[in-house]
Structures are given as C-alpha cells and as structure tokens.
mmCIF file of C-alpha atoms in Angstrom:
data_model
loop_
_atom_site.group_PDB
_atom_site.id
_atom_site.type_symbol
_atom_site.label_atom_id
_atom_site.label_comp_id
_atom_site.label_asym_id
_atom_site.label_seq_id
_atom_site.Cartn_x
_atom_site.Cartn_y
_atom_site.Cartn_z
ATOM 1 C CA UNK A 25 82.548 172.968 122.325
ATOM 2 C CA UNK A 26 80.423 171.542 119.917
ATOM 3 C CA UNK A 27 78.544 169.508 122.060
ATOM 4 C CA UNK A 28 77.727 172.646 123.916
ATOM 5 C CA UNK A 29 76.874 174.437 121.155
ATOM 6 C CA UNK A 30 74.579 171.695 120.055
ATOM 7 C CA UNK A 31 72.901 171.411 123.944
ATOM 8 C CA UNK A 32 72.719 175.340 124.084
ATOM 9 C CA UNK A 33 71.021 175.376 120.548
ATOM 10 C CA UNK A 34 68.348 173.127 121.753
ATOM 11 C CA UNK A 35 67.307 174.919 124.339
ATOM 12 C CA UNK A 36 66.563 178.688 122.786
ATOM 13 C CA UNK A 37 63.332 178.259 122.776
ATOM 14 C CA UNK A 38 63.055 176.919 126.166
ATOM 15 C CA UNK A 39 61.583 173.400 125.071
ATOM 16 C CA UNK A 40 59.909 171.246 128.063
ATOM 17 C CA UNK A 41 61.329 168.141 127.045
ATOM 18 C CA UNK A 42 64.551 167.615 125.465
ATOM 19 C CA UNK A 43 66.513 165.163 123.690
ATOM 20 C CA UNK A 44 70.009 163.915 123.758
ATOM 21 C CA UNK A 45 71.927 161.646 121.646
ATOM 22 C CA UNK A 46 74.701 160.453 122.601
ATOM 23 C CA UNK A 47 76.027 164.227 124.010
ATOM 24 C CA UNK A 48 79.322 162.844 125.075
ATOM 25 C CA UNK A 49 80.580 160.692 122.746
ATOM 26 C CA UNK A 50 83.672 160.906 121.335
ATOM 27 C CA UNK A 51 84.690 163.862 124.339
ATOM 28 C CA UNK A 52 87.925 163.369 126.733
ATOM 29 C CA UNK A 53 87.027 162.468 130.166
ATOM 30 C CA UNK A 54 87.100 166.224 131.820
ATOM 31 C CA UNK A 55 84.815 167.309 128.470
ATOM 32 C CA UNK A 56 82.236 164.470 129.784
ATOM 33 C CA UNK A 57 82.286 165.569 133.159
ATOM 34 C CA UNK A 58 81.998 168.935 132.523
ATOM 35 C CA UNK A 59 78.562 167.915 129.904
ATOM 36 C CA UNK A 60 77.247 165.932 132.520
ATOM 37 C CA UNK A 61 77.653 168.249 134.739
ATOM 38 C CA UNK A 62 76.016 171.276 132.494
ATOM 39 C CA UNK A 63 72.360 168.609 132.042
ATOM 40 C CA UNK A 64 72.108 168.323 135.265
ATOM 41 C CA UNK A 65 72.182 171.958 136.480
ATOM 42 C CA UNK A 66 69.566 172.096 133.081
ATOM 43 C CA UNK A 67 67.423 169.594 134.644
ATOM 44 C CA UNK A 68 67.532 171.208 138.177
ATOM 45 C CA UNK A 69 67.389 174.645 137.456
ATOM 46 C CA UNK A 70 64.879 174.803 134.463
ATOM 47 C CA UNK A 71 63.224 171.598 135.215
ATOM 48 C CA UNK A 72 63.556 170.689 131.832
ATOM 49 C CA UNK A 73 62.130 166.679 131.228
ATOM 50 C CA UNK A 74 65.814 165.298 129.153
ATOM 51 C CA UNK A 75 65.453 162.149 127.483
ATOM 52 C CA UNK A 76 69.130 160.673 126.622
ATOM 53 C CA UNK A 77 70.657 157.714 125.030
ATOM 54 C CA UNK A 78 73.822 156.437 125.910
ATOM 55 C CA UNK A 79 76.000 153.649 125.490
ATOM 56 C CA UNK A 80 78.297 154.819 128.468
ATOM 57 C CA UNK A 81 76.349 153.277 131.718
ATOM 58 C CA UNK A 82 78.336 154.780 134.146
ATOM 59 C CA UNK A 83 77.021 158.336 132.162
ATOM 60 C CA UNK A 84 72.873 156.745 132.847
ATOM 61 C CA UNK A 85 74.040 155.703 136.041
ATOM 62 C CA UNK A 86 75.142 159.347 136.833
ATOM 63 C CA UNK A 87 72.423 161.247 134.843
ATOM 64 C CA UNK A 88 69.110 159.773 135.110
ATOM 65 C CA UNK A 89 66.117 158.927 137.389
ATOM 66 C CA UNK A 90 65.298 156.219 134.847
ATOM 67 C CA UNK A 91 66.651 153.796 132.899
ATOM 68 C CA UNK A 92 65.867 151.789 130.128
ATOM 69 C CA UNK A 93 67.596 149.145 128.680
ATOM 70 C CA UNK A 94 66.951 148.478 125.192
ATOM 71 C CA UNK A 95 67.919 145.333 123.080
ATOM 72 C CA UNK A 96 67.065 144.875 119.285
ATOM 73 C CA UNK A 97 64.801 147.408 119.977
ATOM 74 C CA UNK A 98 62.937 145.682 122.607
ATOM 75 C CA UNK A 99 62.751 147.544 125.705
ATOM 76 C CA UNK A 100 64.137 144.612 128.340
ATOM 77 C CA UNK A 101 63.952 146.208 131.533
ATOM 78 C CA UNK A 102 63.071 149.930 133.189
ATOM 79 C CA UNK A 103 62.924 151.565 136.162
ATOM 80 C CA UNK A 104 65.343 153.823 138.709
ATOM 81 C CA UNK A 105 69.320 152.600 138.262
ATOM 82 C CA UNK A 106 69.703 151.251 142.009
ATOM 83 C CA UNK A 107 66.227 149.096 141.691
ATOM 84 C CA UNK A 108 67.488 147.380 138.637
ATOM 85 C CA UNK A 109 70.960 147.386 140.547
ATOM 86 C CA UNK A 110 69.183 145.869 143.347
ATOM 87 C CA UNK A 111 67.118 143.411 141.075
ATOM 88 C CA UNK A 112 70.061 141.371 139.933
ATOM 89 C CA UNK A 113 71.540 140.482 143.063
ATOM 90 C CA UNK A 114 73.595 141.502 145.588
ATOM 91 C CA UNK A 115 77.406 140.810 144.616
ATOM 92 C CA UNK A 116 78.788 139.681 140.806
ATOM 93 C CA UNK A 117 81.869 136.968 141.095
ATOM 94 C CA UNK A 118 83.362 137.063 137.696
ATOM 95 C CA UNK A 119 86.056 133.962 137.131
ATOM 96 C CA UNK A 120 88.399 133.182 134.713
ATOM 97 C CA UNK A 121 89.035 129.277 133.911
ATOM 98 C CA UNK A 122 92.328 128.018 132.523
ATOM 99 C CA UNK A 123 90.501 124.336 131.939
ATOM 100 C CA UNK A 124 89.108 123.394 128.739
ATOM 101 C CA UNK A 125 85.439 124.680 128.125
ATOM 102 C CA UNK A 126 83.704 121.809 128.284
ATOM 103 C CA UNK A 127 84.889 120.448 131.886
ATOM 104 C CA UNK A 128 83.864 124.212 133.069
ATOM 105 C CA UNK A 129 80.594 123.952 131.627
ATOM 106 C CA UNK A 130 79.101 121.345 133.898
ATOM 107 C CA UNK A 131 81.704 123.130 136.887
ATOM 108 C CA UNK A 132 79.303 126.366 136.269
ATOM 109 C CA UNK A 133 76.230 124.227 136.310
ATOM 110 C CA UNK A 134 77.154 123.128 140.311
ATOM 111 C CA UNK A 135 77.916 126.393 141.100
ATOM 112 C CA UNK A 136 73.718 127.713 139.797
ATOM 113 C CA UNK A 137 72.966 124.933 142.301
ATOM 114 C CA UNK A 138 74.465 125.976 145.264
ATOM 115 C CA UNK A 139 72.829 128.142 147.818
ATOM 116 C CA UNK A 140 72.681 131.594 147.851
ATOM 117 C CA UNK A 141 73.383 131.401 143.963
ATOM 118 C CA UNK A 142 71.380 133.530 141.935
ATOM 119 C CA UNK A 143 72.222 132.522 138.741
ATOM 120 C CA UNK A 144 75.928 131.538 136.968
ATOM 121 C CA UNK A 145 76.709 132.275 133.292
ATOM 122 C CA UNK A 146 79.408 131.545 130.731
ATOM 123 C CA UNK A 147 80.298 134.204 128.971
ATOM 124 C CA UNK A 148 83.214 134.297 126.016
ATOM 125 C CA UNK A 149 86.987 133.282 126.608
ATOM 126 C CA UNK A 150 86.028 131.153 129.045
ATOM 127 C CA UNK A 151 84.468 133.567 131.737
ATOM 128 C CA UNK A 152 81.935 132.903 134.155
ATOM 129 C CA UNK A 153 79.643 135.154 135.695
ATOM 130 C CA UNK A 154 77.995 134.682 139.160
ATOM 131 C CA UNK A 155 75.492 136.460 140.593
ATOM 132 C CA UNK A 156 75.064 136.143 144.480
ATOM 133 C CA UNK A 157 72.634 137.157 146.234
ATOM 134 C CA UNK A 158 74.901 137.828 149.423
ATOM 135 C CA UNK A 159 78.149 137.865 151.003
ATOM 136 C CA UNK A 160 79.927 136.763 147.708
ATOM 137 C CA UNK A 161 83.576 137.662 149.756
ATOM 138 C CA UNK A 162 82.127 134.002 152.036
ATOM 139 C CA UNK A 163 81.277 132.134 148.542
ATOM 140 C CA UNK A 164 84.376 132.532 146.971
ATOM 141 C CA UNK A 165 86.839 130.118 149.481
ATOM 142 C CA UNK A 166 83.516 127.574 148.350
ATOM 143 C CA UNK A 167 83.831 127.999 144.894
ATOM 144 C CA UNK A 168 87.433 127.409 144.645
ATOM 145 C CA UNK A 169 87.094 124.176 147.184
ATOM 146 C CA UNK A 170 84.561 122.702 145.015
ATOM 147 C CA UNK A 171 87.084 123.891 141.969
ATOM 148 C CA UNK A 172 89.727 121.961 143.563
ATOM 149 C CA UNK A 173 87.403 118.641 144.014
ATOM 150 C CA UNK A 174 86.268 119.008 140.555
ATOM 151 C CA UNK A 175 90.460 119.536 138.474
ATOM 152 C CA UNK A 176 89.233 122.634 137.452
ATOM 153 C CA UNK A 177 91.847 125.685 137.418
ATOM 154 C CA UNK A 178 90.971 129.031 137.715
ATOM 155 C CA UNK A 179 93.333 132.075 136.284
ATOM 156 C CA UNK A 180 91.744 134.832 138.005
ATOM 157 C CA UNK A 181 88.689 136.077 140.216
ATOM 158 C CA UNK A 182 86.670 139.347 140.684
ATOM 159 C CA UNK A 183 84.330 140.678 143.175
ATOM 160 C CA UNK A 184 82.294 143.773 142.992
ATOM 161 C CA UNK A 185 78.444 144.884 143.295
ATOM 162 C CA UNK A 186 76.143 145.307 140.893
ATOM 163 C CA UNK A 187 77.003 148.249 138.328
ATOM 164 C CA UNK A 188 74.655 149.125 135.465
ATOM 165 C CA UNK A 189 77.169 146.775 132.998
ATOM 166 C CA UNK A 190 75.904 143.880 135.191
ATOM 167 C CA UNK A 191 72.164 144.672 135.030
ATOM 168 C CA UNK A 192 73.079 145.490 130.548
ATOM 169 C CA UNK A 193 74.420 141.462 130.828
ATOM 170 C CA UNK A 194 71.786 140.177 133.013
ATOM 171 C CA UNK A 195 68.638 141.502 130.462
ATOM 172 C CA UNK A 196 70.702 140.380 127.151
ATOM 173 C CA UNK A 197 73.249 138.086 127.590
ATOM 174 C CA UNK A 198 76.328 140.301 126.321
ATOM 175 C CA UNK A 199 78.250 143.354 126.676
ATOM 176 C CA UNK A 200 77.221 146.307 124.471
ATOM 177 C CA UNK A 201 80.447 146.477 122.337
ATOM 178 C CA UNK A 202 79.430 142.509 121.619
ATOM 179 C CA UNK A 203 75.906 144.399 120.831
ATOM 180 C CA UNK A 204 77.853 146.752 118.811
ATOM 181 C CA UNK A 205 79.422 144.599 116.755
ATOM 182 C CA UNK A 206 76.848 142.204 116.318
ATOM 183 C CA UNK A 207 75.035 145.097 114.423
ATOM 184 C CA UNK A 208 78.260 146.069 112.636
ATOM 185 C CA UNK A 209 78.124 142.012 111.449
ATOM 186 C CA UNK A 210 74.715 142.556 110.230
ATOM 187 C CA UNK A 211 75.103 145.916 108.153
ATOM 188 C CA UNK A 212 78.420 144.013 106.475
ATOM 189 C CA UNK A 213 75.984 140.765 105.338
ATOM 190 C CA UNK A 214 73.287 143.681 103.863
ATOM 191 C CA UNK A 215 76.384 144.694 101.896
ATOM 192 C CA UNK A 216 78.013 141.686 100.705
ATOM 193 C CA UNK A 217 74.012 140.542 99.858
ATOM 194 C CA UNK A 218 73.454 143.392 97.619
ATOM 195 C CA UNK A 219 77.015 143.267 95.894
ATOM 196 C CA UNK A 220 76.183 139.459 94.964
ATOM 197 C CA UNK A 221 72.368 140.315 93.496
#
C-alpha cells in the first residue's frame, strides 16, 4: 500500500515524466504484479513518459520499451529488451563441470572454437556459459562427445533462450547480486579505512 501511495503521490500534479525507484522491491509476488500492472495502465492511459530502475529483469523485461543496462555507472548497452535479447545469440547452454578447473578451462576454450559458437564463458563454481547462435538442443550431444574425448565430467546441463539475465552477463561479466555484493565489499573497505586513520 505504500508503494501505491508513493506512485499515486507522484502523480497529483499530473507530471509528464515520472520516476520510479525500485517500486517493487521488497513486495510479495501478487503485490508486484498488481504494481506492474497499475504503471502500465499509467503509461497507456495518461501517456505518462516513466523512467524506472530495477534490479528485477524479468520486471524491465515486462515494463519497458527500453532498456538500459548500467555497470559502475557506465551505461553498457541500450535499446528495446528483444533486440538486446536478440543481440546475444540465439540459445544460452549453461554446464556444470565436476573436473578440476583447470582441465575445464582449456575444455571451454574448444568449445569458443567450434562452429556456430558465439562465445563460451566460465563463470564461478565451475560453470560455463555458452552462447549459440542456433539450434543449441543439436550442439549439446557435440559438446558432451567432445567432453567424453577430452575426461572431462559434466554434473548438469541447461538450455533456454536468451532472457534479460543473459544479456545483464553478456555486457558485465556477472550476475547482479555478484554486482551487489561487490559494492557491499567496497562500502565495508571505506569503513574499515576510516576506522584505521
């Protein structure tokens, strides 16, 4: 209710552009839906301009005609949410080794070789990220053939297309909570700095 309150005091007097913070955080899922669905009636029926930042991409994905994605405040990457969907690729393999890191490392470097490979990343705890620009469900039986020639084991697999998470880990490299608490890291060094002058 606050939330609303908040939204519905903003717009009293009838302002042509509006902006909003983070309006669900914190709020159960049905709350959320409920918001979302209250800014975009706003934006339909009063054809009110709403500038929003989120950290929920499935909430920009929903909301907006455009998207920015920001990274230590350096704008990486903007445009409408299925261009920079499309941009990445077409389908995003994510794999899970069980071998030691450094025997996947040069694994991963094959697969960026192979055809029809976009581009293949390691990301923490031993995860790989593949983006294909095609027919992933056909590269998969070649990835694990090759992972068979090579000793390397692999725990688990994923398929799926391009979400806005993907495009987020394309532009920086790591997930927002990693983001998150990268600045959280930073604040806590400012602290421990000043407590030692």
């Amino acid at each position: 209710m606050r939330k609303r309150l908040d939204i519905a005091s903003a717009l009293i007097h009838e302002p042509k552009i509006l902006f909003l913070d983070e309006p669900t955080l914190g709020l159960d899922i049905q709350t959320r839906h409920a918001i979302w669905d209250y800014i975009i009636n706003l934006q339909k029926n009063l054809g009110i301009t709403i500038f929003l930042t989120t950290h929920y991409l499935e909430e920009a994905d929903k909301l907006c005609d455009r998207i920015a994605i920001i990274d230590q405040g350096e704008i990486k990457a903007m445009d409408k949410p299925g261009i920079l969907k499309s941009n990445i690729g077409g389908d995003v393999i994510t794999l899970t080794f069980e071998t030691k890191k450094e025997k996947t490392n040069s694994f991963i470097n094959l697969i960026g070789k192979m055809d029809n490979i976009k581009s293949a990343n390691v990301l923490k705890n031993n995860v790989c990220r593949i983006v294909v620009e095609k027919n992933g469900d056909q590269i998969i039986p070649i990835i694990f053939s090759l992972a068979q020639q090579e000793d390397i084991s692999i725990g688990s697999v994923r398929l799926k297309r391009p979400t806005l998470d993907d495009v987020y880990l394309s532009y920086t490299g790591k997930t927002i909570r990693e983001a998150e608490s990268t600045k959280e890291e930073t604040r806590k060094e400012r602290r421990m700095m000043r407590r030692t002058r």
